[in-house]
Coordinates of C-alpha atoms and ligand atoms in Angstrom, one line a residue:
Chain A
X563 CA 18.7 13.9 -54.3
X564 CA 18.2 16.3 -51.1
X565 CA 14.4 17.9 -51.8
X566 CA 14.6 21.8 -52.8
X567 CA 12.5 23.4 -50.1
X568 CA 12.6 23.9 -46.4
X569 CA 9.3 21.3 -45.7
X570 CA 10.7 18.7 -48.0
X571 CA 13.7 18.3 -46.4
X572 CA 11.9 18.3 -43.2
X573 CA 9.7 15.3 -44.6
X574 CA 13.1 13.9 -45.9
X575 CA 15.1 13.9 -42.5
X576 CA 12.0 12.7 -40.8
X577 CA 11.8 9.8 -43.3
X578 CA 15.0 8.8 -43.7
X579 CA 16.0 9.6 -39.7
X580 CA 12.7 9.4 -37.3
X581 CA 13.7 6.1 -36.1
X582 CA 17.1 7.2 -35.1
X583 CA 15.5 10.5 -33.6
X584 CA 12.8 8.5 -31.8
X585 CA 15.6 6.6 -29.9
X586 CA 17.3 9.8 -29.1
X587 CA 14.3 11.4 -27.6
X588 CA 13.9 7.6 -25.8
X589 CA 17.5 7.7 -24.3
X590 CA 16.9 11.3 -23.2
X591 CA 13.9 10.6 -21.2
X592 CA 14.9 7.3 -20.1
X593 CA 17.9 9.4 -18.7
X594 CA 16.1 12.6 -17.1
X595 CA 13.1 10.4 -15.6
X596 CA 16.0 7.9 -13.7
X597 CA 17.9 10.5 -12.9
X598 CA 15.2 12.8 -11.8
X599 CA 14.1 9.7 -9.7
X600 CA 17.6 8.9 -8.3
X601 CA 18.3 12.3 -7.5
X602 CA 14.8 12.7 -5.5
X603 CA 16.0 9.6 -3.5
X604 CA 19.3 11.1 -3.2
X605 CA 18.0 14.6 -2.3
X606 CA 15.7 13.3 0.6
X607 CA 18.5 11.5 1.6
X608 CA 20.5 14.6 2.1
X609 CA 17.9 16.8 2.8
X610 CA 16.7 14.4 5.9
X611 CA 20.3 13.6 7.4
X612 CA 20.5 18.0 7.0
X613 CA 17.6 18.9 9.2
X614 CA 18.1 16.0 12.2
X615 CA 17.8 17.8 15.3
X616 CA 20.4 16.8 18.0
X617 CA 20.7 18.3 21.5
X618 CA 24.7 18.8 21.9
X619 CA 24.7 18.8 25.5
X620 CA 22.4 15.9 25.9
X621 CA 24.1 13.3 23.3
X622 CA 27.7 15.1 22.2
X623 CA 29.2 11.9 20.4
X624 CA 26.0 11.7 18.0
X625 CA 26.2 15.5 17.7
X626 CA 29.8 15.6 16.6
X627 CA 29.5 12.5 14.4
X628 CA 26.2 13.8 12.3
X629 CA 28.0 17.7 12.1
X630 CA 30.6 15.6 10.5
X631 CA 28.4 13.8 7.6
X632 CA 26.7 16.9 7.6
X633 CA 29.7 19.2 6.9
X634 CA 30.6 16.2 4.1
X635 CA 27.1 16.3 2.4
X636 CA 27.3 20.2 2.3
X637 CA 30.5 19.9 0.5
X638 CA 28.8 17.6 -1.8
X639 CA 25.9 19.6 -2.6
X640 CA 28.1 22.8 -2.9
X641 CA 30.4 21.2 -5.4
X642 CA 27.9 19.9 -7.6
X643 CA 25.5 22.9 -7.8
X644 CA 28.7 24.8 -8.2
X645 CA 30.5 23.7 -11.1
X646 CA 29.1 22.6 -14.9
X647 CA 27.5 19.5 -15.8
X648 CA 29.8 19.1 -18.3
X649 CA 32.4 19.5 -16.8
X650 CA 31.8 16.9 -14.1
X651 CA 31.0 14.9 -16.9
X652 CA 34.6 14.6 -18.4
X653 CA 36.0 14.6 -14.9
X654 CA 34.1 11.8 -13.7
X655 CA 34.3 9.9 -17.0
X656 CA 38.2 10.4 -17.5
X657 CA 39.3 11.2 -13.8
X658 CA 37.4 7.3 -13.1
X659 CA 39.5 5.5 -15.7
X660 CA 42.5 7.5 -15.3
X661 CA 42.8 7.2 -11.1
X662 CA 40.8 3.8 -10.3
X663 CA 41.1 2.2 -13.6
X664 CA 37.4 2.2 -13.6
X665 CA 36.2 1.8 -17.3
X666 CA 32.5 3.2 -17.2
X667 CA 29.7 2.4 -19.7
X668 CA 28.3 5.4 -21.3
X669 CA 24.8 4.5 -19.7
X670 CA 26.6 4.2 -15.9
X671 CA 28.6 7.1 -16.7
X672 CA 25.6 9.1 -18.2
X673 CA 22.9 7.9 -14.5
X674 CA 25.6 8.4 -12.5
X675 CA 26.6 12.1 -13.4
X676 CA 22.8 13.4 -14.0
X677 CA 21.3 11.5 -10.6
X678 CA 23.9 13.3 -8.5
X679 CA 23.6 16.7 -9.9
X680 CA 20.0 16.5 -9.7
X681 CA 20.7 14.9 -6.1
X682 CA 22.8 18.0 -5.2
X683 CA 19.8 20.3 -6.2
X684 CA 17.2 17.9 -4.9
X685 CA 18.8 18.6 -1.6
X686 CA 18.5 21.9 -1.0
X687 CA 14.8 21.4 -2.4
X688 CA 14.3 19.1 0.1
X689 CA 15.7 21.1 3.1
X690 CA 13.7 23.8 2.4
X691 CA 10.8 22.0 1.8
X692 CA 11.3 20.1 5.5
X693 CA 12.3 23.6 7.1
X694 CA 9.3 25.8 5.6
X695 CA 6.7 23.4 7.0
X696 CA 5.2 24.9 10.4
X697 CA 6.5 24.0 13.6
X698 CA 3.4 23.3 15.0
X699 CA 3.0 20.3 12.6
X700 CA 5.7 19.1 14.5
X701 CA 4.7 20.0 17.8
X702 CA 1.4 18.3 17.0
X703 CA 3.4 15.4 16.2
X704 CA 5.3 15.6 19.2
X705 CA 2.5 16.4 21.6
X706 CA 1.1 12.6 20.5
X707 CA 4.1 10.9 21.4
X708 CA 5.7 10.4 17.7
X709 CA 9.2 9.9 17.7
X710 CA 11.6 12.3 15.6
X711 CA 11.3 9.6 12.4
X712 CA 7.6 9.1 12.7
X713 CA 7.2 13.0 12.5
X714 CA 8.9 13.0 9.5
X715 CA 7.5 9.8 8.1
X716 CA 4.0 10.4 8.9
X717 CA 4.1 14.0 8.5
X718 CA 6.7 16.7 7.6
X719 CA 7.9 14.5 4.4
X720 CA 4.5 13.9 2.8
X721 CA 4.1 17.8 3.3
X722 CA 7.3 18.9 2.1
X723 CA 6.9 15.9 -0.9
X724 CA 3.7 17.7 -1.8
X725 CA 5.4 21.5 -1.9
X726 CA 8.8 20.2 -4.1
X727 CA 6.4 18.7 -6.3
X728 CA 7.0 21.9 -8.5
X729 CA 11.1 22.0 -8.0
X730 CA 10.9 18.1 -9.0
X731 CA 8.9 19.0 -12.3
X732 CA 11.6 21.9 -12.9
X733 CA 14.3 19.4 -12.4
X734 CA 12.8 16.8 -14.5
X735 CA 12.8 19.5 -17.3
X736 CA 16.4 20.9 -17.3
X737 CA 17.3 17.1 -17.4
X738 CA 15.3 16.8 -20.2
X739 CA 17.2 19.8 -22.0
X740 CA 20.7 19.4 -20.0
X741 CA 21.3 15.4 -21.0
X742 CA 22.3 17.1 -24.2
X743 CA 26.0 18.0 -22.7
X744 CA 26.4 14.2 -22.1
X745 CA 27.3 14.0 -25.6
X746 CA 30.6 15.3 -24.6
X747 CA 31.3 11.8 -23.1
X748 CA 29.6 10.1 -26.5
X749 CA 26.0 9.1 -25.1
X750 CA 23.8 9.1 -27.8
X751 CA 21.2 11.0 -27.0
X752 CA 18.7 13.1 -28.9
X753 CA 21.5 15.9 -29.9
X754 CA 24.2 14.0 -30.3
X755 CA 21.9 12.0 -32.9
X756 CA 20.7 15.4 -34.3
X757 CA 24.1 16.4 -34.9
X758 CA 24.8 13.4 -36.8
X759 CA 21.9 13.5 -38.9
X760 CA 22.3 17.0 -39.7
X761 CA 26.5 16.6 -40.4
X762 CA 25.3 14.3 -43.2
X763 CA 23.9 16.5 -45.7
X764 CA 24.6 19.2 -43.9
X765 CA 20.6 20.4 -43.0
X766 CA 21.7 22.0 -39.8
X767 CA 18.8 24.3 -39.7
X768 CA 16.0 21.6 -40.6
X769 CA 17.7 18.9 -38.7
X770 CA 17.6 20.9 -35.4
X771 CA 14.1 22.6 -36.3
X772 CA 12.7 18.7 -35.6
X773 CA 14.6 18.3 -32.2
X774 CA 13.7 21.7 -31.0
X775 CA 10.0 20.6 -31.8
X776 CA 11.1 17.0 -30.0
X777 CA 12.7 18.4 -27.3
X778 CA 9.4 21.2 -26.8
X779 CA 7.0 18.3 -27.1
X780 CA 8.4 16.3 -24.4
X781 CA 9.4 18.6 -21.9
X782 CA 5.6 20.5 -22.0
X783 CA 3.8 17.2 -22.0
X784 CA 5.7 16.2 -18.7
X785 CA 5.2 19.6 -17.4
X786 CA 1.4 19.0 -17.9
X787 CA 1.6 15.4 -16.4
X788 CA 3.5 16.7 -13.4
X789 CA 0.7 19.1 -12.7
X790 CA -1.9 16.8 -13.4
X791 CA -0.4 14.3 -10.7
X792 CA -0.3 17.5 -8.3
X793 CA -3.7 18.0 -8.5
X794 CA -4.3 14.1 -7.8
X795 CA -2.3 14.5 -4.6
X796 CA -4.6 17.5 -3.2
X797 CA -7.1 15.1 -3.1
X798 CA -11.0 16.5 -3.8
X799 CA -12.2 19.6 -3.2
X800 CA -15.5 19.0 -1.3
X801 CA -16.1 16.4 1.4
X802 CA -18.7 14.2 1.9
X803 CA -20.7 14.3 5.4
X804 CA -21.5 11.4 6.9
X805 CA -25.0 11.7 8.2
X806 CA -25.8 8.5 10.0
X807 CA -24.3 5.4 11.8
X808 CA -20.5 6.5 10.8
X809 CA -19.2 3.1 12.2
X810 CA -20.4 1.3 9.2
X811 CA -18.3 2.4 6.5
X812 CA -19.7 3.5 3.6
X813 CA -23.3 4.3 4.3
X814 CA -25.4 7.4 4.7
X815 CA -22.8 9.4 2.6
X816 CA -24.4 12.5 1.3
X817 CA -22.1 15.2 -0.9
X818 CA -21.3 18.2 0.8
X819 CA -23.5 20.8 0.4
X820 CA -22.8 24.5 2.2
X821 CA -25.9 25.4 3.1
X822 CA -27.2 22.0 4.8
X823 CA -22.9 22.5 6.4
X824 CA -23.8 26.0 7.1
X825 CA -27.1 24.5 8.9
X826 CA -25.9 21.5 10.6
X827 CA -23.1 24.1 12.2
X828 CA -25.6 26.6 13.7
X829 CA -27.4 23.6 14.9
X830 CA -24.4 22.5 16.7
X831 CA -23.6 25.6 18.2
X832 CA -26.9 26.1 19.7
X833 CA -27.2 23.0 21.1
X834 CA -24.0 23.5 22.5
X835 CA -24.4 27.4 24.0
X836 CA -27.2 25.9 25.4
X837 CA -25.5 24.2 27.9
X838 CA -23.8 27.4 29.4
Chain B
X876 CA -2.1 10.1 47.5
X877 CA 0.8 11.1 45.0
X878 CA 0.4 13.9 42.8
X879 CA 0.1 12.9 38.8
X880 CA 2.8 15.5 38.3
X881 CA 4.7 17.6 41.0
X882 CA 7.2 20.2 39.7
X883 CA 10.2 21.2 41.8
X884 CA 11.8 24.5 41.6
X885 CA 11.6 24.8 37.5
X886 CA 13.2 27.9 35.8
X887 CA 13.5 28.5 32.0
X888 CA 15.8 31.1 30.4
X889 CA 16.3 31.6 27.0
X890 CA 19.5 32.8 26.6
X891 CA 19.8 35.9 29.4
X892 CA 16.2 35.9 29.5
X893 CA 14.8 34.2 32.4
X894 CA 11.1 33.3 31.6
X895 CA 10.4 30.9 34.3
X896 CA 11.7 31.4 38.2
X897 CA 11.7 28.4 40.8
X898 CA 8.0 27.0 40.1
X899 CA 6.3 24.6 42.5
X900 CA 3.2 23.2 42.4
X901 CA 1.1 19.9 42.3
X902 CA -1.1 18.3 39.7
X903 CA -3.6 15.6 41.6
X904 CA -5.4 13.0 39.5
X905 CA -9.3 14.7 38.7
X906 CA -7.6 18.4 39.1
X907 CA -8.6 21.0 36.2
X908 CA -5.6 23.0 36.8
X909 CA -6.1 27.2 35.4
X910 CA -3.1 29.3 35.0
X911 CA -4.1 32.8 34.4
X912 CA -1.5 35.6 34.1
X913 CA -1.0 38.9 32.2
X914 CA 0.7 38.3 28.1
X915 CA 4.3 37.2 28.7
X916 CA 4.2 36.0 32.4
X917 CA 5.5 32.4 31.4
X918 CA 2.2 30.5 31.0
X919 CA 2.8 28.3 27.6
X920 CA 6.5 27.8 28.6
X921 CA 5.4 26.5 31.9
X922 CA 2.9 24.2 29.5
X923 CA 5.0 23.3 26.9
X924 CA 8.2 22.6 29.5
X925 CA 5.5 20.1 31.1
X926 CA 5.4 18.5 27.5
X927 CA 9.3 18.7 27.0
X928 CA 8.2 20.9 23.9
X929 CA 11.4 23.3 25.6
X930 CA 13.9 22.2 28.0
X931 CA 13.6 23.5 31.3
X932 CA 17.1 25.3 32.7
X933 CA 16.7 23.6 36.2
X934 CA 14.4 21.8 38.7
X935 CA 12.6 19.0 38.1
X936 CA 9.2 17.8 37.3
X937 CA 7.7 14.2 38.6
X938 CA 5.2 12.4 36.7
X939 CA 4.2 9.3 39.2
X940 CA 7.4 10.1 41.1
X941 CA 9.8 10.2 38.0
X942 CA 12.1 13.1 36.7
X943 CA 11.2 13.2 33.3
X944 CA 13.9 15.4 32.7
X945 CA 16.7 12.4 34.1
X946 CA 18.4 11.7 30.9
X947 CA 17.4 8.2 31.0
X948 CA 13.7 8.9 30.3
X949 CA 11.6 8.5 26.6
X950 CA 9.8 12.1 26.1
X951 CA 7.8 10.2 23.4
X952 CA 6.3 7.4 25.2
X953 CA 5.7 10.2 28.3
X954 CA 4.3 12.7 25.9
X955 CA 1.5 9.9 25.0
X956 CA 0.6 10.0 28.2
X957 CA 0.4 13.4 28.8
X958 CA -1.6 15.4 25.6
X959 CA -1.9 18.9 24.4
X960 CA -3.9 21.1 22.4
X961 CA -2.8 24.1 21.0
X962 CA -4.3 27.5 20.5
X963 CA -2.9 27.5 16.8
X964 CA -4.8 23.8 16.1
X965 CA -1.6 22.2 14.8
X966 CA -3.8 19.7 13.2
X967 CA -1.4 17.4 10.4
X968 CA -2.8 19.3 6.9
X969 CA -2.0 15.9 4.9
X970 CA -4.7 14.1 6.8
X971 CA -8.6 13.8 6.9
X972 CA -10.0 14.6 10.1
X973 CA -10.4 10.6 11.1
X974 CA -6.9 10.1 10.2
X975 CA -5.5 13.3 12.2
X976 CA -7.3 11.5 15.3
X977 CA -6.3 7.7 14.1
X978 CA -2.7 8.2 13.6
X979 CA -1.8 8.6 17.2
X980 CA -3.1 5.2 17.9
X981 CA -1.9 3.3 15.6
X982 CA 1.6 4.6 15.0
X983 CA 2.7 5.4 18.6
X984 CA 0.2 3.2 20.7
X985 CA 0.4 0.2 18.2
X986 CA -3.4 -0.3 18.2
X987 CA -4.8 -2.2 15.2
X988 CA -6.6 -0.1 12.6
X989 CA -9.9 -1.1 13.5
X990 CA -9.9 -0.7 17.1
X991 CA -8.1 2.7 16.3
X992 CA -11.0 3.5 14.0
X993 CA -13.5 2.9 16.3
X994 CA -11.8 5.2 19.1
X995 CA -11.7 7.9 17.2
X996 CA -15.2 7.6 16.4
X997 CA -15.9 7.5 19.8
X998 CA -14.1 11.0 20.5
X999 CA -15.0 12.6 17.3
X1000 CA -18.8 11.9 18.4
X1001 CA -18.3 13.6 21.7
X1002 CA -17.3 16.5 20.3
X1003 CA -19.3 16.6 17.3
X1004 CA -17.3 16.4 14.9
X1005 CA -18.2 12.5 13.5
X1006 CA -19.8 14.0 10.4
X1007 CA -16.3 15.4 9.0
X1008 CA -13.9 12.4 9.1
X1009 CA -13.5 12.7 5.3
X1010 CA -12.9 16.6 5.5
X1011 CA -9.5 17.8 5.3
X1012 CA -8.0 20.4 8.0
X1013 CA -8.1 23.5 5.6
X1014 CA -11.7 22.7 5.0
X1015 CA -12.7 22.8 8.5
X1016 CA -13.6 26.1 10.5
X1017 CA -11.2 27.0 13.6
X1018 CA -13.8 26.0 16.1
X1019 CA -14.0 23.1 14.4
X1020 CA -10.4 22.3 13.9
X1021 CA -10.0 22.6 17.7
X1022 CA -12.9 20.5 18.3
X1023 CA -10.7 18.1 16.2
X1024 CA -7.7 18.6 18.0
X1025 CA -9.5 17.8 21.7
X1026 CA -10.4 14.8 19.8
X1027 CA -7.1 13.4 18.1
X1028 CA -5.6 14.5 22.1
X1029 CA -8.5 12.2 24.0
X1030 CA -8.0 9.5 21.6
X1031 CA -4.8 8.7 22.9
X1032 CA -6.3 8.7 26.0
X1033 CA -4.1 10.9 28.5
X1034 CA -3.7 10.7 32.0
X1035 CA -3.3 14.8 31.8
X1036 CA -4.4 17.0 29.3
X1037 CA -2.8 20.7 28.6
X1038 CA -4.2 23.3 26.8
X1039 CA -2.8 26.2 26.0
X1040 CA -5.2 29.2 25.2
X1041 CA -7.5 26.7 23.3
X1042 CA -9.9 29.5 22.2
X1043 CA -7.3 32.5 21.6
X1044 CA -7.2 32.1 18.4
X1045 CA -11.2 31.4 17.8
X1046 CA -14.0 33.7 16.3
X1047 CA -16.1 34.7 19.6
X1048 CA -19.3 32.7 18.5
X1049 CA -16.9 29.7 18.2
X1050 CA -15.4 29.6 21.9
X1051 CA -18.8 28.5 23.5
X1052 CA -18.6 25.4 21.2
X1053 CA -14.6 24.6 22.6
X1054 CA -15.2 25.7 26.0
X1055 CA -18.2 23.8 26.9
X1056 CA -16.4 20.5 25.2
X1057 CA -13.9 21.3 27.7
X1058 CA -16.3 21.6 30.5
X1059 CA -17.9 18.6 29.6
X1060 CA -14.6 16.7 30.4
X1061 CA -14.2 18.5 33.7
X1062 CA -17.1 16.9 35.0
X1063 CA -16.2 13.5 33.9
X1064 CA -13.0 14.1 35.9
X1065 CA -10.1 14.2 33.2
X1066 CA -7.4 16.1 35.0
X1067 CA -6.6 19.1 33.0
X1068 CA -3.8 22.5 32.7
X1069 CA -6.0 24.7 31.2
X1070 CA -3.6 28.4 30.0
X1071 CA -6.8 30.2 29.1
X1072 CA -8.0 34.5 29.3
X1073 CA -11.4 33.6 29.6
X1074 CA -11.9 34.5 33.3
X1075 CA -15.3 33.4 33.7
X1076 CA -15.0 29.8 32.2
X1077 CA -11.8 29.8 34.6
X1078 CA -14.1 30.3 37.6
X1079 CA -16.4 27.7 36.7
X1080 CA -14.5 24.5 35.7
X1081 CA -11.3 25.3 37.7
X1082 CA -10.2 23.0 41.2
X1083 CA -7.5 25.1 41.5
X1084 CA -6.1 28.4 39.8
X1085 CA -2.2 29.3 39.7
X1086 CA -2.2 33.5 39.0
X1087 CA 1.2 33.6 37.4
X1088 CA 3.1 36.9 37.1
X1089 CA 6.7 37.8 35.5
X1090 CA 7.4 33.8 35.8
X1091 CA 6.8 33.2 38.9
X1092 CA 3.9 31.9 40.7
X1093 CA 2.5 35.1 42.6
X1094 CA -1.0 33.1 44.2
X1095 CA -2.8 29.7 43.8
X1096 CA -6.0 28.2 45.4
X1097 CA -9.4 27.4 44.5
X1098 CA -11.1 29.3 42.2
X1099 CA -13.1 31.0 45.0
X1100 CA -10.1 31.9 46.4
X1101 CA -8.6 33.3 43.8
X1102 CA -11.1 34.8 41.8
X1103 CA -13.4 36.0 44.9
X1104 CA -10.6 36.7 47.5
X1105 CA -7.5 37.2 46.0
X1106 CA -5.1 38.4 48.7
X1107 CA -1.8 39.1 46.6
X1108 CA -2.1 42.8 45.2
X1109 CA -1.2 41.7 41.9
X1110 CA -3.5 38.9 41.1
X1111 CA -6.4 41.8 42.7
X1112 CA -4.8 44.4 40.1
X1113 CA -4.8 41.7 37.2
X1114 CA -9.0 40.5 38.1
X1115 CA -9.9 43.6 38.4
X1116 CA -9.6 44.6 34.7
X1117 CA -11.9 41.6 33.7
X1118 CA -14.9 42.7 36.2
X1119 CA -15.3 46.1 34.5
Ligands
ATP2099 N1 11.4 30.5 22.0 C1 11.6 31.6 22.7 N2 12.8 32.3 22.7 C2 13.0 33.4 23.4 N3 12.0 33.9 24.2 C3 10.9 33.3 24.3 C4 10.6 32.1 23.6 N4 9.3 31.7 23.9 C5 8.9 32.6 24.8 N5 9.8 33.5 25.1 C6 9.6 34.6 26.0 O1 9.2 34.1 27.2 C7 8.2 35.0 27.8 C8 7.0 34.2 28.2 O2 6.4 33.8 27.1 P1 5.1 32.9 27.1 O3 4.7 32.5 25.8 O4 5.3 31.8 28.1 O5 4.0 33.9 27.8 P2 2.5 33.7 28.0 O6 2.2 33.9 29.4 O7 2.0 32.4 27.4 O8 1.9 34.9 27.2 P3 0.5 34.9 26.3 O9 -0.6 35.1 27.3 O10 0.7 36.1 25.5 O11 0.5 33.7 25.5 C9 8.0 36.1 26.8 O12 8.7 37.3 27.3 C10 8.5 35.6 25.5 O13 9.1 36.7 24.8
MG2100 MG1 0.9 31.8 25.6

């Protein structure tokens, strides 16, 4: 009944299993694009609360109280970058039912324990993102009259946003690959579907051929989209001049060109010297 | 008349490091304050303790009459009223030009959009620089980024403006295009604290000079009493090296 050679059980599996595989590979991306979204929220949450700046002399009741939930958060992201996946999975999963009598859902179980894992590593992201942005974007900030949260708002987060964009496409990949150890907790995802299928007939080697090809597919064609979406958010690379009456919006645009930019410089710093 | 700002007996340390001893002096509305001094005297911590960018040790300094530094005062809304431009630009990267200048308004002075818009305009003009509101930062050269900067600072129109070494950083064919901006506001009267190296600009749109030297305040007067009859050996020592 099972085809002779390597290809036709291939077709035969794919036949037989795609739709079952097609929901596997749709659980595991449904599961590493909330949780990569969660986490982000959860990391900038962190990551923001981590870099506040308080004067301790100046206010030394808010000081003590955000070194507090700062110390906590630290603890958090420690834990969770520090011990498996897996095994937070069966803690969490067992230790919820065991000490609060908390039955979870495989799907609550599965969000909760990727989102803060990705959290815990979103949060470092984060920090660093916020701390390697210059100082003098915040002294610029500053030097208008923003407040602390505006300066962030309006202009350290968007930076940092755009320089994590590559730490939030890596993270988006290893949950891609990592949902895989949920199976220990029974969600049926794209491995925990493969292993079924290939248990059946025992096509081990074929059945996981097709979910390494699954699993390859999806995580390049995010990696592609995450870069694409990078690009988007550097904006153009030219500028367009505007020549004449710039108070009415879209008139007298011309497309940047170096040499009349070159020109209309020199022109400007003549006029200009001229003056001295 | 009262001074805009007055400054009693301000010092700055950093850790064992005393940067800035018992300062005193007045800023009058219409003034174009210079500070000159060697590398290191104390000039952009004098600045930037004017902007609350660092926390002065002791002393106090009086806008209108009012400590700035008593706990119960906003540095935001008095750092809206009193602008800066750095040597280094700081202009925000994830911005346009138009935006960089708008944001001010709109976000700390609450003005509507358009209104914002049209300020800008108005700045970006005057120092030629309304042909680039849809250029980013990076794309911009640094006399051009400053020229930007003066403009995001006036658009939020300040009662003082600092600047702190606002051609430092420039190519030399750029500082003419910086400087005479800046001189152009001199003579509309915008009272200015100008940190700057060039000498000769100093002597031109400076009312008054402070010659600062190992943080303290070592002479001050007009600029023809500073730069044509110094009387402090110092500031005579420090002048002469630009006349060669
Ligand atoms: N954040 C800081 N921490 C420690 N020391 C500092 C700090 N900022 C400045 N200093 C010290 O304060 C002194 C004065 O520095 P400041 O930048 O005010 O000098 P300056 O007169 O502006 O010099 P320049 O003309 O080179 O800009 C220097 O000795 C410097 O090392
Ligand atoms: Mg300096």
């Amino acid at each position: 009944m099972l085809p002779q050679s390597f290809w036709g059980r291939i077709l035969f599996l794919l036949n037989e299993y795609g739709t079952s595989l097609i929901k596997g590979a749709g659980v595991t991306m449904v599961i590493a694009i909330v949780c990569t979204f969660f986490g982000c929220i959860i990391g900038f949450g962190v990551g923001i609360v981590q870099t506040i700046p308080l004067d301790r002399k100046k206010q030394p009741f808010h000081w003590f109280l955000l070194r507090a939930v700062q110390l906590l958060l630290s603890a958090y992201v420690e834990i969770f970058r520090g011990t498996p996946m897996m095994v937070q999975a069966m803690f969490i999963f067992y230790g919820a039912a065991a000490l609060f009598n908390i039955n979870m859902s495989m799907w609550t179980a599965a969000l909760f324990i990727v989102s803060i894992n990705t959290g815990a590593y979103m949060a470092e992201s984060v920090r660093g993102g916020i701390l390697s942005i210059d100082a003098g974007q915040t002294e610029g900030a500053k030097a208008i009259g923003m407040t602390h949260f505006q300066t962030m708002l309006y202009i350290i987060l968007p930076q940092a946003l755009r320089n994590i964009m590559p730490q939030i496409g890596n993270n988006l990949i290893i949950n891609i690959k990592d949902t895989c150890v949920l199976s220990v907790i029974g969600t049926v995802e794209l491995y925990y579907t493969t292993r079924g299928i290939a248990g059946t007939y025992y096509t081990y080697f074929e059945a996981f051929t097709i979910t390494m090809v699954i699993y390859f597919i999806l995580t390049f064609c995010c990696s592609r989209i995450l870069r694409m979406l990078e690009n988007r958010m550097d904006g153009p690379v030219n500028y367009e001049l505007v020549m004449q009456d710039p108070l009415v919006a879209g008139t007298g645009t011309y497309r940047f060109n170096e040499k009349k930019h070159q020109q209309f410089n020199d022109q400007n710093i003549d006029t200009r010297e001229g003056g001295r | 008349m009262e001074p805009i700002i007055q400054i009693n007996h301000l010092s700055k340390a950093f850790g064992s490091h005393v940067v800035l001893k018992d300062i005193d002096f007045a800023v009058n509305k219409g003034d174009v304050t210079c500070i000159i001094g060697a590398s290191g005297s104390g000039k952009s911590t004098l600045l930037r303790c004017i902007n609350l960018l660092e926390t002065p040790t002791s002393g106090e300094i009086l806008f209108h009459g009012q400590n700035i530094l008593d706990r119960g005062t906003n540095p935001s809304k008095y750092r809206a009223k009193v602008g800066m431009v750095f040597q280094s630009f700081n202009l925000f990267h994830n911005m346009s030009v138009l935006e960089n200048c708008m944001i001010g308004m709109t976000k700390v002075l609450h003005k509507d959009p358009e209104e914002a818009r049209q300020i800008a305009m108005h700045y970006l003009e005057k120092v030629g620089m309304a042909p680039y509101i849809n250029a980013k930062p990076r794309q911009l050269s640094g006399g051009q980024k400053q020229r930007v900067a003066i403009a995001r600072a006036l658009a939020m129109e300040p009662e003082v403006l600092l600047f702190d070494e606002p051609t430092s950083a420039l190519d030399p064919q750029m500082v003419g295009e910086v400087l005479s901006i800046i001189r152009d506001l001199a003579k509309e009267g915008l009272t200015m604290m100008i940190v700057t190296h060039e000498m000769a600009f100093a002597h031109a749109v400076s009312s008054h000079v402070v010659f600062m030297a190992d943080g303290v305040i070592c002479e001050e007067g007009t600029a023809e009493q500073i730069f044509e009859h110094p009387q402090n050996s110092r500031t005579q020592e420090f002048l002469s090296r630009f006349s060669r």
